GROMACS .gro file of C-alpha atoms in nm:
model
  508
    1MET     CA    1   1.174  -4.400   0.308
    2ASN     CA    2   0.881  -4.349   0.074
    3THR     CA    3   0.685  -4.041   0.183
    4THR     CA    4   0.447  -4.034  -0.114
    5LYS     CA    5   0.081  -4.055  -0.014
    6THR     CA    6  -0.208  -4.154  -0.239
    7ILE     CA    7  -0.538  -3.982  -0.165
    8GLN     CA    8  -0.815  -4.226  -0.078
    9SER     CA    9  -1.052  -3.996   0.110
   10ALA     CA   10  -1.126  -3.625   0.114
   11LEU     CA   11  -1.327  -3.376   0.319
   12ILE     CA   12  -1.448  -3.077   0.120
   13SER     CA   13  -1.616  -2.776   0.282
   14VAL     CA   14  -1.592  -2.449   0.093
   15PHE     CA   15  -1.772  -2.115   0.080
   16ASP     CA   16  -1.676  -2.028  -0.279
   17LYS     CA   17  -1.739  -2.313  -0.522
   18ASP     CA   18  -1.561  -2.150  -0.819
   19GLY     CA   19  -1.293  -2.379  -0.960
   20LEU     CA   20  -1.398  -2.674  -0.744
   21GLU     CA   21  -1.572  -2.883  -1.009
   22PRO     CA   22  -1.263  -3.016  -1.195
   23ILE     CA   23  -1.102  -3.116  -0.864
   24VAL     CA   24  -1.412  -3.305  -0.749
   25LYS     CA   25  -1.437  -3.483  -1.084
   26GLN     CA   26  -1.069  -3.581  -1.073
   27LEU     CA   27  -1.102  -3.713  -0.718
   28HIS     CA   28  -1.404  -3.914  -0.825
   29ALA     CA   29  -1.211  -4.050  -1.123
   30ASN     CA   30  -0.940  -4.159  -0.877
   31GLN     CA   31  -1.208  -4.343  -0.670
   32VAL     CA   32  -1.162  -4.113  -0.371
   33THR     CA   33  -1.431  -4.123  -0.099
   34ILE     CA   34  -1.563  -3.768  -0.055
   35TYR     CA   35  -1.710  -3.632   0.269
   36SER     CA   36  -1.892  -3.301   0.280
   37THR     CA   37  -2.170  -3.099   0.437
   38GLY     CA   38  -2.413  -2.815   0.369
   39GLY     CA   39  -2.389  -2.625   0.042
   40THR     CA   40  -2.074  -2.804  -0.068
   41GLU     CA   41  -2.243  -3.142  -0.026
   42THR     CA   42  -2.532  -3.023  -0.242
   43PHE     CA   43  -2.290  -2.887  -0.503
   44ILE     CA   44  -2.112  -3.225  -0.530
   45LYS     CA   45  -2.440  -3.418  -0.549
   46ASP     CA   46  -2.556  -3.189  -0.829
   47LEU     CA   47  -2.249  -3.297  -1.025
   48GLY     CA   48  -2.378  -3.655  -1.001
   49ILE     CA   49  -2.086  -3.759  -0.781
   50PRO     CA   50  -2.134  -3.972  -0.467
   51VAL     CA   51  -2.070  -3.791  -0.139
   52VAL     CA   52  -2.090  -3.899   0.224
   53ALA     CA   53  -2.256  -3.648   0.455
   54VAL     CA   54  -2.045  -3.545   0.755
   55GLU     CA   55  -2.359  -3.593   0.967
   56ASP     CA   56  -2.357  -3.965   0.872
   57VAL     CA   57  -2.004  -3.994   1.013
   58THR     CA   58  -2.059  -3.798   1.334
   59SER     CA   59  -2.422  -3.898   1.396
   60TYR     CA   60  -2.484  -3.532   1.474
   61PRO     CA   61  -2.669  -3.288   1.248
   62SER     CA   62  -2.546  -2.942   1.162
   63ILE     CA   63  -2.657  -2.735   1.462
   64LEU     CA   64  -2.682  -2.376   1.587
   65GLY     CA   65  -2.776  -2.237   1.250
   66GLY     CA   66  -2.479  -2.401   1.080
   67ARG     CA   67  -2.223  -2.275   1.333
   68VAL     CA   68  -2.128  -2.634   1.425
   69LYS     CA   69  -2.089  -2.883   1.141
   70THR     CA   70  -1.748  -3.049   1.134
   71LEU     CA   71  -1.628  -2.989   1.492
   72HIS     CA   72  -1.626  -3.352   1.605
   73PRO     CA   73  -1.361  -3.610   1.710
   74LYS     CA   74  -1.455  -3.840   1.423
   75ILE     CA   75  -1.366  -3.565   1.177
   76PHE     CA   76  -1.060  -3.421   1.347
   77GLY     CA   77  -0.935  -3.765   1.447
   78GLY     CA   78  -0.946  -3.865   1.081
   79ILE     CA   79  -0.735  -3.559   0.993
   80LEU     CA   80  -0.489  -3.549   1.285
   81ASN     CA   81  -0.403  -3.916   1.331
   82ARG     CA   82  -0.042  -4.018   1.277
   83GLN     CA   83  -0.046  -4.314   1.043
   84ASP     CA   84   0.289  -4.445   1.169
   85HIS     CA   85   0.188  -4.423   1.538
   86GLU     CA   86   0.061  -4.750   1.689
   87GLY     CA   87  -0.155  -4.578   1.949
   88ASP     CA   88  -0.322  -4.355   1.690
   89VAL     CA   89  -0.384  -4.651   1.460
   90ALA     CA   90  -0.541  -4.848   1.745
   91GLN     CA   91  -0.768  -4.563   1.851
   92MET     CA   92  -0.879  -4.501   1.494
   93LYS     CA   93  -0.994  -4.864   1.485
   94GLU     CA   94  -1.144  -4.857   1.836
   95PHE     CA   95  -1.360  -4.552   1.775
   96GLU     CA   96  -1.435  -4.631   1.410
   97ILE     CA   97  -1.285  -4.305   1.284
   98PRO     CA   98  -1.255  -4.283   0.905
   99GLN     CA   99  -0.918  -4.176   0.762
  100ILE     CA  100  -0.922  -3.837   0.589
  101ASP     CA  101  -0.626  -3.787   0.355
  102LEU     CA  102  -0.727  -3.456   0.198
  103VAL     CA  103  -0.900  -3.144   0.330
  104ILE     CA  104  -1.021  -2.870   0.095
  105VAL     CA  105  -1.150  -2.555   0.263
  106ASP     CA  106  -1.242  -2.202   0.152
  107LEU     CA  107  -1.318  -1.973   0.445
  108TYR     CA  108  -1.609  -1.737   0.492
  109PRO     CA  109  -1.519  -1.403   0.325
  110PHE     CA  110  -1.460  -1.200   0.642
  111GLU     CA  111  -1.255  -0.919   0.481
  112LYS     CA  112  -1.495  -0.873   0.193
  113THR     CA  113  -1.787  -0.858   0.434
  114VAL     CA  114  -1.614  -0.585   0.639
  115ALA     CA  115  -1.525  -0.392   0.322
  116SER     CA  116  -1.887  -0.409   0.203
  117GLY     CA  117  -2.002  -0.202   0.500
  118ALA     CA  118  -2.215  -0.485   0.638
  119SER     CA  119  -2.363  -0.473   0.986
  120GLU     CA  120  -2.158  -0.604   1.278
  121ALA     CA  121  -2.398  -0.896   1.314
  122ASP     CA  122  -2.330  -1.001   0.954
  123ILE     CA  123  -1.956  -0.951   1.002
  124ILE     CA  124  -1.951  -1.169   1.314
  125GLU     CA  125  -2.130  -1.449   1.128
  126LYS     CA  126  -1.851  -1.443   0.869
  127ILE     CA  127  -1.590  -1.540   1.129
  128ASP     CA  128  -1.519  -1.897   1.024
  129ILE     CA  129  -1.471  -2.145   1.308
  130GLY     CA  130  -1.491  -2.494   1.162
  131GLY     CA  131  -1.302  -2.404   0.846
  132ILE     CA  132  -1.009  -2.243   1.025
  133SER     CA  133  -0.990  -2.542   1.261
  134LEU     CA  134  -0.982  -2.785   0.968
  135ILE     CA  135  -0.704  -2.585   0.803
  136ARG     CA  136  -0.482  -2.583   1.112
  137ALA     CA  137  -0.542  -2.949   1.185
  138ALA     CA  138  -0.461  -3.068   0.834
  139ALA     CA  139  -0.162  -2.835   0.801
  140LYS     CA  140  -0.020  -2.951   1.134
  141ASN     CA  141  -0.041  -3.313   1.017
  142PHE     CA  142   0.108  -3.246   0.673
  143LYS     CA  143   0.318  -3.563   0.697
  144ASP     CA  144   0.001  -3.763   0.643
  145THR     CA  145  -0.267  -3.513   0.534
  146ILE     CA  146  -0.299  -3.275   0.240
  147ILE     CA  147  -0.453  -2.933   0.296
  148VAL     CA  148  -0.585  -2.705   0.022
  149ALA     CA  149  -0.685  -2.391   0.208
  150SER     CA  150  -0.766  -2.145  -0.068
  151VAL     CA  151  -0.899  -2.125  -0.421
  152ASN     CA  152  -0.557  -1.979  -0.505
  153GLU     CA  153  -0.409  -2.330  -0.467
  154TYR     CA  154  -0.675  -2.516  -0.667
  155GLU     CA  155  -0.485  -2.504  -0.994
  156ALA     CA  156  -0.154  -2.621  -0.847
  157PHE     CA  157  -0.323  -2.900  -0.650
  158LEU     CA  158  -0.517  -3.022  -0.952
  159GLU     CA  159  -0.195  -3.040  -1.150
  160MET     CA  160  -0.037  -3.247  -0.870
  161ILE     CA  161  -0.306  -3.512  -0.859
  162VAL     CA  162  -0.351  -3.530  -1.235
  163SER     CA  163   0.019  -3.572  -1.306
  164HIS     CA  164   0.079  -3.822  -1.021
  165ASN     CA  165  -0.247  -4.020  -1.029
  166GLY     CA  166  -0.376  -3.885  -0.698
  167ALA     CA  167  -0.047  -3.903  -0.509
  168THR     CA  168   0.151  -3.624  -0.339
  169THR     CA  169   0.504  -3.598  -0.204
  170LEU     CA  170   0.604  -3.480   0.143
  171GLU     CA  171   0.753  -3.166  -0.014
  172GLN     CA  172   0.425  -3.088  -0.186
  173ARG     CA  173   0.226  -3.142   0.133
  174ARG     CA  174   0.464  -2.920   0.329
  175TRP     CA  175   0.432  -2.648   0.064
  176LEU     CA  176   0.053  -2.664   0.083
  177ALA     CA  177   0.073  -2.656   0.465
  178THR     CA  178   0.283  -2.340   0.446
  179LYS     CA  179   0.018  -2.181   0.226
  180ALA     CA  180  -0.249  -2.296   0.470
  181PHE     CA  181  -0.080  -2.142   0.775
  182HIS     CA  182  -0.054  -1.818   0.580
  183VAL     CA  183  -0.429  -1.832   0.512
  184SER     CA  184  -0.510  -1.893   0.878
  185SER     CA  185  -0.272  -1.627   1.014
  186HIS     CA  186  -0.390  -1.369   0.759
  187TYR     CA  187  -0.753  -1.446   0.843
  188ASP     CA  188  -0.692  -1.412   1.217
  189SER     CA  189  -0.503  -1.084   1.164
  190ALA     CA  190  -0.796  -0.941   0.970
  191ILE     CA  191  -1.037  -1.038   1.248
  192PHE     CA  192  -0.808  -0.894   1.515
  193ASN     CA  193  -0.767  -0.566   1.327
  194TYR     CA  194  -1.144  -0.535   1.299
  195PHE     CA  195  -1.179  -0.556   1.677
  196ASN     CA  196  -0.854  -0.392   1.785
  197THR     CA  197  -0.859  -0.043   1.939
  198GLU     CA  198  -0.512  -0.060   2.100
  199GLU     CA  199  -0.270   0.156   1.901
  200THR     CA  200   0.028  -0.011   2.068
  201ILE     CA  201  -0.054  -0.341   1.897
  202LEU     CA  202   0.013  -0.379   1.525
  203LYS     CA  203  -0.065  -0.681   1.311
  204THR     CA  204  -0.008  -0.662   0.939
  205SER     CA  205  -0.057  -0.942   0.690
  206LEU     CA  206  -0.001  -0.884   0.319
  207ASP     CA  207  -0.018  -1.160   0.061
  208ASN     CA  208   0.011  -0.969  -0.264
  209GLY     CA  209   0.386  -0.919  -0.292
  210GLN     CA  210   0.526  -0.830  -0.632
  211GLU     CA  211   0.895  -0.886  -0.697
  212LEU     CA  212   1.058  -0.580  -0.851
  213ARG     CA  213   1.354  -0.576  -1.089
  214TYR     CA  214   1.568  -0.480  -0.789
  215GLY     CA  215   1.557  -0.257  -0.484
  216GLU     CA  216   1.703   0.090  -0.441
  217ASN     CA  217   2.022  -0.035  -0.608
  218PRO     CA  218   2.080  -0.325  -0.850
  219HIS     CA  219   2.248  -0.541  -0.584
  220GLN     CA  220   1.940  -0.521  -0.356
  221LYS     CA  221   1.625  -0.732  -0.388
  222GLY     CA  222   1.300  -0.538  -0.385
  223PHE     CA  223   0.931  -0.616  -0.341
  224PHE     CA  224   0.609  -0.415  -0.340
  225PHE     CA  225   0.318  -0.528  -0.123
  226GLY     CA  226  -0.003  -0.352  -0.211
  227GLU     CA  227  -0.292  -0.316  -0.455
  228PHE     CA  228  -0.136  -0.085  -0.713
  229ASP     CA  229  -0.432  -0.132  -0.947
  230GLN     CA  230  -0.666   0.015  -0.687
  231ILE     CA  231  -0.485   0.348  -0.717
  232PHE     CA  232  -0.378   0.358  -1.081
  233ASP     CA  233  -0.467   0.242  -1.428
  234LYS     CA  234  -0.141   0.186  -1.611
  235LEU     CA  235  -0.178   0.289  -1.974
  236HIS     CA  236   0.175   0.245  -2.101
  237GLY     CA  237   0.538   0.182  -2.021
  238LYS     CA  238   0.779  -0.051  -1.845
  239GLU     CA  239   0.734  -0.204  -1.501
  240LEU     CA  240   0.774   0.042  -1.218
  241SER     CA  241   1.094   0.011  -1.018
  242TYR     CA  242   1.147   0.045  -0.644
  243ASN     CA  243   1.265   0.404  -0.691
  244ASN     CA  244   0.978   0.480  -0.930
  245LEU     CA  245   0.731   0.370  -0.665
  246LEU     CA  246   0.890   0.590  -0.399
  247ASP     CA  247   0.878   0.889  -0.634
  248VAL     CA  248   0.518   0.814  -0.734
  249ASP     CA  249   0.424   0.796  -0.366
  250ALA     CA  250   0.589   1.132  -0.300
  251ALA     CA  251   0.421   1.284  -0.606
  252VAL     CA  252   0.074   1.161  -0.511
  253ASN     CA  253   0.107   1.289  -0.155
  254LEU     CA  254   0.230   1.630  -0.273
  255MET     CA  255  -0.041   1.671  -0.536
  256GLY     CA  256  -0.302   1.573  -0.281
  257GLU     CA  257  -0.246   1.919  -0.130
  258PHE     CA  258  -0.377   2.077  -0.451
  259LYS     CA  259  -0.680   1.857  -0.518
  260GLY     CA  260  -0.968   2.055  -0.664
  261GLU     CA  261  -0.758   2.369  -0.713
  262GLN     CA  262  -0.675   2.538  -1.043
  263PRO     CA  263  -0.430   2.361  -1.277
  264THR     CA  264  -0.122   2.253  -1.082
  265PHE     CA  265   0.177   2.059  -1.209
  266ALA     CA  266   0.472   1.911  -1.020
  267ILE     CA  267   0.798   1.745  -1.119
  268LEU     CA  268   0.976   1.530  -0.862
  269LYS     CA  269   1.319   1.373  -0.836
  270HIS     CA  270   1.438   1.153  -0.551
  271ASN     CA  271   1.112   1.216  -0.360
  272ASN     CA  272   1.150   1.596  -0.364
  273ALA     CA  273   0.980   1.849  -0.589
  274CYS     CA  274   1.216   2.023  -0.829
  275GLY     CA  275   0.932   2.208  -0.999
  276VAL     CA  276   0.579   2.304  -0.894
  277ALA     CA  277   0.347   2.565  -1.042
  278GLN     CA  278  -0.018   2.662  -1.042
  279MET     CA  279  -0.144   2.851  -1.345
  280SER     CA  280  -0.460   2.913  -1.548
  281THR     CA  281  -0.394   2.621  -1.787
  282MET     CA  282  -0.220   2.287  -1.742
  283LYS     CA  283   0.028   2.367  -2.018
  284GLU     CA  284   0.128   2.690  -1.845
  285ALA     CA  285   0.155   2.507  -1.512
  286TYR     CA  286   0.380   2.241  -1.667
  287LEU     CA  287   0.609   2.492  -1.836
  288ALA     CA  288   0.637   2.697  -1.517
  289ALA     CA  289   0.714   2.383  -1.314
  290LEU     CA  290   0.979   2.281  -1.567
  291ALA     CA  291   1.137   2.626  -1.548
  292GLY     CA  292   1.191   2.573  -1.174
  293ASP     CA  293   1.473   2.327  -1.248
  294PRO     CA  294   1.491   2.197  -1.606
  295THR     CA  295   1.813   2.011  -1.523
  296SER     CA  296   1.670   1.801  -1.239
  297ALA     CA  297   1.348   1.740  -1.435
  298PHE     CA  298   1.541   1.500  -1.662
  299GLY     CA  299   1.430   1.149  -1.564
  300GLY     CA  300   1.175   1.278  -1.314
  301VAL     CA  301   0.821   1.188  -1.219
  302LEU     CA  302   0.551   1.426  -1.345
  303ILE     CA  303   0.209   1.472  -1.190
  304ALA     CA  304  -0.092   1.693  -1.263
  305ASN     CA  305  -0.401   1.763  -1.053
  306GLY     CA  306  -0.625   1.773  -1.361
  307ASN     CA  307  -0.662   1.662  -1.720
  308ILE     CA  308  -0.354   1.653  -1.942
  309ASP     CA  309  -0.457   1.785  -2.281
  310VAL     CA  310  -0.284   1.764  -2.616
  311ALA     CA  311  -0.098   2.094  -2.574
  312THR     CA  312   0.048   1.982  -2.239
  313ALA     CA  313   0.133   1.633  -2.364
  314THR     CA  314   0.315   1.781  -2.664
  315GLU     CA  315   0.536   1.985  -2.431
  316ILE     CA  316   0.597   1.689  -2.197
  317ASN     CA  317   0.694   1.468  -2.490
  318SER     CA  318   1.012   1.668  -2.549
  319LEU     CA  319   1.135   1.582  -2.197
  320PHE     CA  320   1.281   1.249  -2.092
  321CYS     CA  321   1.076   1.149  -1.788
  322GLU     CA  322   1.013   0.820  -1.613
  323VAL     CA  323   0.647   0.857  -1.513
  324VAL     CA  324   0.349   1.080  -1.596
  325ILE     CA  325   0.048   1.082  -1.360
  326ALA     CA  326  -0.288   1.254  -1.401
  327PRO     CA  327  -0.653   1.187  -1.318
  328SER     CA  328  -0.739   1.198  -1.690
  329TYR     CA  329  -0.595   1.258  -2.037
  330ASP     CA  330  -0.725   1.358  -2.377
  331ASP     CA  331  -0.720   1.051  -2.605
  332GLN     CA  332  -0.468   1.213  -2.838
  333ALA     CA  333  -0.255   1.319  -2.541
  334ILE     CA  334  -0.221   0.954  -2.442
  335GLU     CA  335  -0.102   0.862  -2.790
  336ILE     CA  336   0.156   1.140  -2.779
  337LEU     CA  337   0.289   1.026  -2.442
  338LYS     CA  338   0.307   0.667  -2.565
  339GLU     CA  339   0.559   0.767  -2.829
  340LYS     CA  340   0.836   0.696  -2.577
  341LYS     CA  341   0.839   0.316  -2.536
  342ASN     CA  342   0.942   0.300  -2.170
  343ARG     CA  343   0.760   0.607  -2.040
  344ILE     CA  344   0.511   0.502  -1.771
  345VAL     CA  345   0.170   0.668  -1.808
  346LEU     CA  346  -0.070   0.636  -1.517
  347ILE     CA  347  -0.428   0.743  -1.452
  348GLN     CA  348  -0.469   0.819  -1.083
  349LYS     CA  349  -0.797   0.701  -0.933
  350ASP     CA  350  -0.980   0.880  -0.655
  351LEU     CA  351  -0.885   0.657  -0.361
  352GLU     CA  352  -0.816   0.749   0.000
  353LEU     CA  353  -0.462   0.654   0.100
  354PRO     CA  354  -0.361   0.500   0.435
  355LYS     CA  355  -0.343   0.749   0.722
  356LYS     CA  356  -0.052   0.579   0.895
  357GLN     CA  357   0.311   0.543   0.796
  358VAL     CA  358   0.522   0.239   0.879
  359ARG     CA  359   0.898   0.202   0.843
  360THR     CA  360   1.167  -0.027   0.978
  361CYS     CA  361   1.388   0.105   1.257
  362LEU     CA  362   1.673  -0.081   1.430
  363ASN     CA  363   1.530  -0.421   1.527
  364GLY     CA  364   1.167  -0.306   1.504
  365ILE     CA  365   0.938  -0.069   1.323
  366LEU     CA  366   0.815   0.286   1.366
  367VAL     CA  367   0.450   0.374   1.314
  368GLN     CA  368   0.306   0.724   1.303
  369GLU     CA  369   0.003   0.910   1.181
  370LYS     CA  370   0.060   1.087   0.851
  371ASP     CA  371   0.107   1.461   0.860
  372LEU     CA  372  -0.248   1.538   0.753
  373ILE     CA  373  -0.251   1.906   0.850
  374THR     CA  374  -0.233   2.150   0.560
  375ASP     CA  375  -0.157   2.507   0.660
  376ASN     CA  376  -0.440   2.747   0.574
  377LYS     CA  377  -0.536   3.106   0.647
  378GLU     CA  378  -0.690   3.011   0.982
  379HIS     CA  379  -0.351   2.882   1.100
  380LEU     CA  380  -0.167   3.207   1.024
  381SER     CA  381  -0.066   3.438   1.304
  382ASN     CA  382   0.090   3.763   1.191
  383VAL     CA  383   0.385   3.838   1.423
  384THR     CA  384   0.536   4.141   1.249
  385THR     CA  385   0.428   4.500   1.212
  386THR     CA  386   0.414   4.452   0.837
  387ALA     CA  387   0.136   4.215   0.730
  388PRO     CA  388   0.160   4.006   0.414
  389SER     CA  389  -0.058   4.110   0.121
  390GLN     CA  390  -0.330   3.882  -0.014
  391GLU     CA  391  -0.100   3.779  -0.298
  392GLU     CA  392   0.180   3.704  -0.054
  393ILE     CA  393  -0.054   3.496   0.164
  394GLU     CA  394  -0.145   3.284  -0.138
  395ASP     CA  395   0.224   3.235  -0.216
  396LEU     CA  396   0.306   3.159   0.148
  397LEU     CA  397   0.044   2.885   0.167
  398PHE     CA  398   0.156   2.751  -0.172
  399ALA     CA  399   0.515   2.739  -0.045
  400SER     CA  400   0.407   2.574   0.281
  401LYS     CA  401   0.238   2.289   0.096
  402ILE     CA  402   0.557   2.218  -0.096
  403CYS     CA  403   0.769   2.256   0.216
  404LYS     CA  404   0.561   1.995   0.398
  405HIS     CA  405   0.655   1.735   0.134
  406THR     CA  406   1.026   1.819   0.107
  407LYS     CA  407   1.303   1.645   0.302
  408SER     CA  408   1.417   1.830   0.615
  409ASN     CA  409   1.589   2.059   0.676
  410THR     CA  410   1.424   2.249   0.397
  411ILE     CA  411   1.361   2.602   0.276
  412VAL     CA  412   1.119   2.667  -0.009
  413LEU     CA  413   1.111   2.986  -0.217
  414THR     CA  414   0.807   3.065  -0.434
  415LYS     CA  415   0.671   3.358  -0.631
  416ASN     CA  416   0.340   3.391  -0.813
  417ARG     CA  417   0.254   3.030  -0.721
  418GLN     CA  418   0.567   2.895  -0.883
  419LEU     CA  419   0.847   2.713  -0.707
  420CYS     CA  420   1.162   2.917  -0.758
  421ALA     CA  421   1.387   2.677  -0.570
  422SER     CA  422   1.420   2.472  -0.254
  423GLY     CA  423   1.702   2.366  -0.028
  424THR     CA  424   1.644   2.000   0.057
  425GLY     CA  425   1.771   1.758   0.317
  426GLN     CA  426   2.037   1.984   0.467
  427THR     CA  427   2.182   1.944   0.816
  428SER     CA  428   2.171   2.322   0.855
  429ARG     CA  429   1.871   2.543   0.783
  430VAL     CA  430   2.110   2.820   0.676
  431ASP     CA  431   2.267   2.583   0.423
  432ALA     CA  432   1.920   2.490   0.294
  433LEU     CA  433   1.842   2.860   0.242
  434LYS     CA  434   2.171   2.931   0.070
  435GLN     CA  435   2.120   2.630  -0.155
  436ALA     CA  436   1.773   2.752  -0.251
  437ILE     CA  437   1.889   3.108  -0.325
  438GLU     CA  438   2.185   2.990  -0.531
  439LYS     CA  439   1.966   2.752  -0.729
  440ALA     CA  440   1.696   3.014  -0.793
  441GLN     CA  441   1.952   3.265  -0.916
  442ALA     CA  442   2.115   3.002  -1.137
  443PHE     CA  443   1.782   2.960  -1.318
  444GLN     CA  444   1.737   3.337  -1.352
  445PHE     CA  445   1.460   3.384  -1.094
  446ASP     CA  446   1.416   3.736  -0.960
  447LEU     CA  447   1.359   3.679  -0.589
  448ARG     CA  448   1.244   4.035  -0.521
  449GLY     CA  449   0.892   3.993  -0.385
  450ALA     CA  450   0.929   3.614  -0.345
  451VAL     CA  451   0.829   3.438  -0.023
  452MET     CA  452   1.003   3.181   0.197
  453ALA     CA  453   0.867   2.877   0.381
  454SER     CA  454   1.053   2.679   0.646
  455ASP     CA  455   0.954   2.339   0.782
  456ALA     CA  456   1.066   2.435   1.134
  457PHE     CA  457   1.144   2.745   1.341
  458PHE     CA  458   1.448   2.974   1.311
  459PRO     CA  459   1.662   2.960   1.627
  460PHE     CA  460   1.855   3.265   1.509
  461PRO     CA  461   1.779   3.563   1.283
  462ASP     CA  462   2.041   3.462   1.026
  463CYS     CA  463   1.790   3.299   0.789
  464VAL     CA  464   1.553   3.596   0.771
  465GLU     CA  465   1.851   3.826   0.719
  466ILE     CA  466   1.991   3.617   0.433
  467ALA     CA  467   1.645   3.587   0.279
  468HIS     CA  468   1.579   3.961   0.305
  469ASN     CA  469   1.911   4.041   0.140
  470ALA     CA  470   1.811   3.812  -0.149
  471GLY     CA  471   1.481   3.998  -0.198
  472ILE     CA  472   1.238   3.784   0.004
  473SER     CA  473   0.944   3.992   0.127
  474ALA     CA  474   0.741   3.746   0.337
  475VAL     CA  475   0.809   3.441   0.552
  476ILE     CA  476   0.600   3.150   0.682
  477GLN     CA  477   0.733   2.927   0.960
  478PRO     CA  478   0.599   2.735   1.261
  479GLY     CA  479   0.755   2.957   1.526
  480GLY     CA  480   0.822   2.821   1.872
  481SER     CA  481   1.189   2.905   1.925
  482ILE     CA  482   1.285   3.067   2.256
  483LYS     CA  483   1.460   3.321   2.034
  484ASP     CA  484   1.168   3.394   1.799
  485GLU     CA  485   1.191   3.763   1.893
  486LEU     CA  486   1.532   3.793   1.727
  487SER     CA  487   1.386   3.696   1.389
  488ILE     CA  488   1.075   3.908   1.450
  489ASP     CA  489   1.286   4.213   1.539
  490TYR     CA  490   1.492   4.178   1.222
  491CYS     CA  491   1.178   4.150   1.007
  492ASN     CA  492   1.024   4.457   1.174
  493LYS     CA  493   1.336   4.665   1.116
  494ASN     CA  494   1.347   4.568   0.748
  495ASN     CA  495   0.975   4.567   0.655
  496VAL     CA  496   0.960   4.191   0.604
  497SER     CA  497   0.626   4.031   0.693
  498MET     CA  498   0.629   3.701   0.882
  499VAL     CA  499   0.354   3.465   0.990
  500PHE     CA  500   0.364   3.175   1.234
  501THR     CA  501   0.152   2.861   1.187
  502GLY     CA  502   0.229   2.682   1.513
  503ILE     CA  503   0.270   2.359   1.312
  504ARG     CA  504   0.605   2.198   1.232
  505HIS     CA  505   0.640   1.988   0.917
  506PHE     CA  506   0.956   1.781   0.955
  507LYS     CA  507   1.000   1.510   0.694
  508HIS     CA  508   1.275   1.252   0.732
   0.00000   0.00000   0.00000
């Protein structure tokens, strides 16, 4: 059975005329009858190409300020009729409905209008009615009708009709229909999300997927859906991998805690910080961060909260690292970092990130607000007879920021605004502490006078006892255990200061 269809008539009604001219000229060259209305009709006439006004077919003018143009049985009958159905063929003849083989539509720019900050009245007027109806009608009847629902398909469609003299196959029409239903569903999702205030309803539509080299492991497929270029300018290096993107996400979220503060540098591996430091210069901050765990830093993701200068870039260049991120670089620093062919160098733009997190779970998804609370001095409640000094408070808050972005269970040890070590992702908080102490001592950190942060409360006094014996002088934790007094009593007996924040920072 021959399912190839040659286009003899077309309805064109688009908002954006870019890229339309070569299609119109090719249709005219193929002796296709063109129907149109409004601005598109004027555009085609200005090309010197004959066009039949929709109003001449329907015998109705465009009414209600242009809200109703194509919504008429003579238009939708021409699109939806089944050409192999005797009843449809008879009714087409009875009601003098012209056949429409091709529909080209470009919808009103609803999302762009919302993003522009326009008034609600302007936004409402950009909800397309006729266009979306034309798309669904033509896509439904793809056996007989071709639908081009977006400027994104103009090039492919033009190639089809040029190479096949105005004819299309069933497979091509089905492919275009698939694209069209994506356009309509994405458009409706955007409108719904503009109106929606129910947090128990979630509609997400993303059409910018990028295939990655592979997923978390080489045997897994991976894709990224998002506007990476809105967040970063990529200056150099290979394509980012699935794991790179996860590490970059973790790095950006961590460094967001230190925005506008004095030079801060972090090194991350497998989504956890292995080095963080805040110093008077970026070079000093980098070297102090590297000292936190020079072994894990190999192949890590590096991020700075300020400009990377030549001195810092020179030090970084001696380390094998996957990604370097900063809001700016000295010109010469960029050239130094480019010396490694595959090293990814990114400029981070000042863009607000989403405030919700979404992840798959069982046969559904989990959605939550991001942990947007950063512990500060106002959150601190001193619960011991010994109060932390000003220097210790600064270290405690520094440690808390790192702790918030480290996999639970976690313990973070810092001193002089430098990460000494952390215990990450342990099933036991005691094990996390022991891991951190062992790691800090392995890299020659003197923990006397260091501070400890915990992402959750201590159900027993064992952690504060172990920490005290290692030299820890101050502790920050949420509190909230029914046995808080046991830890408080130990700290009081051993002159360890401890503050509660009342805020837990689990991260799974």
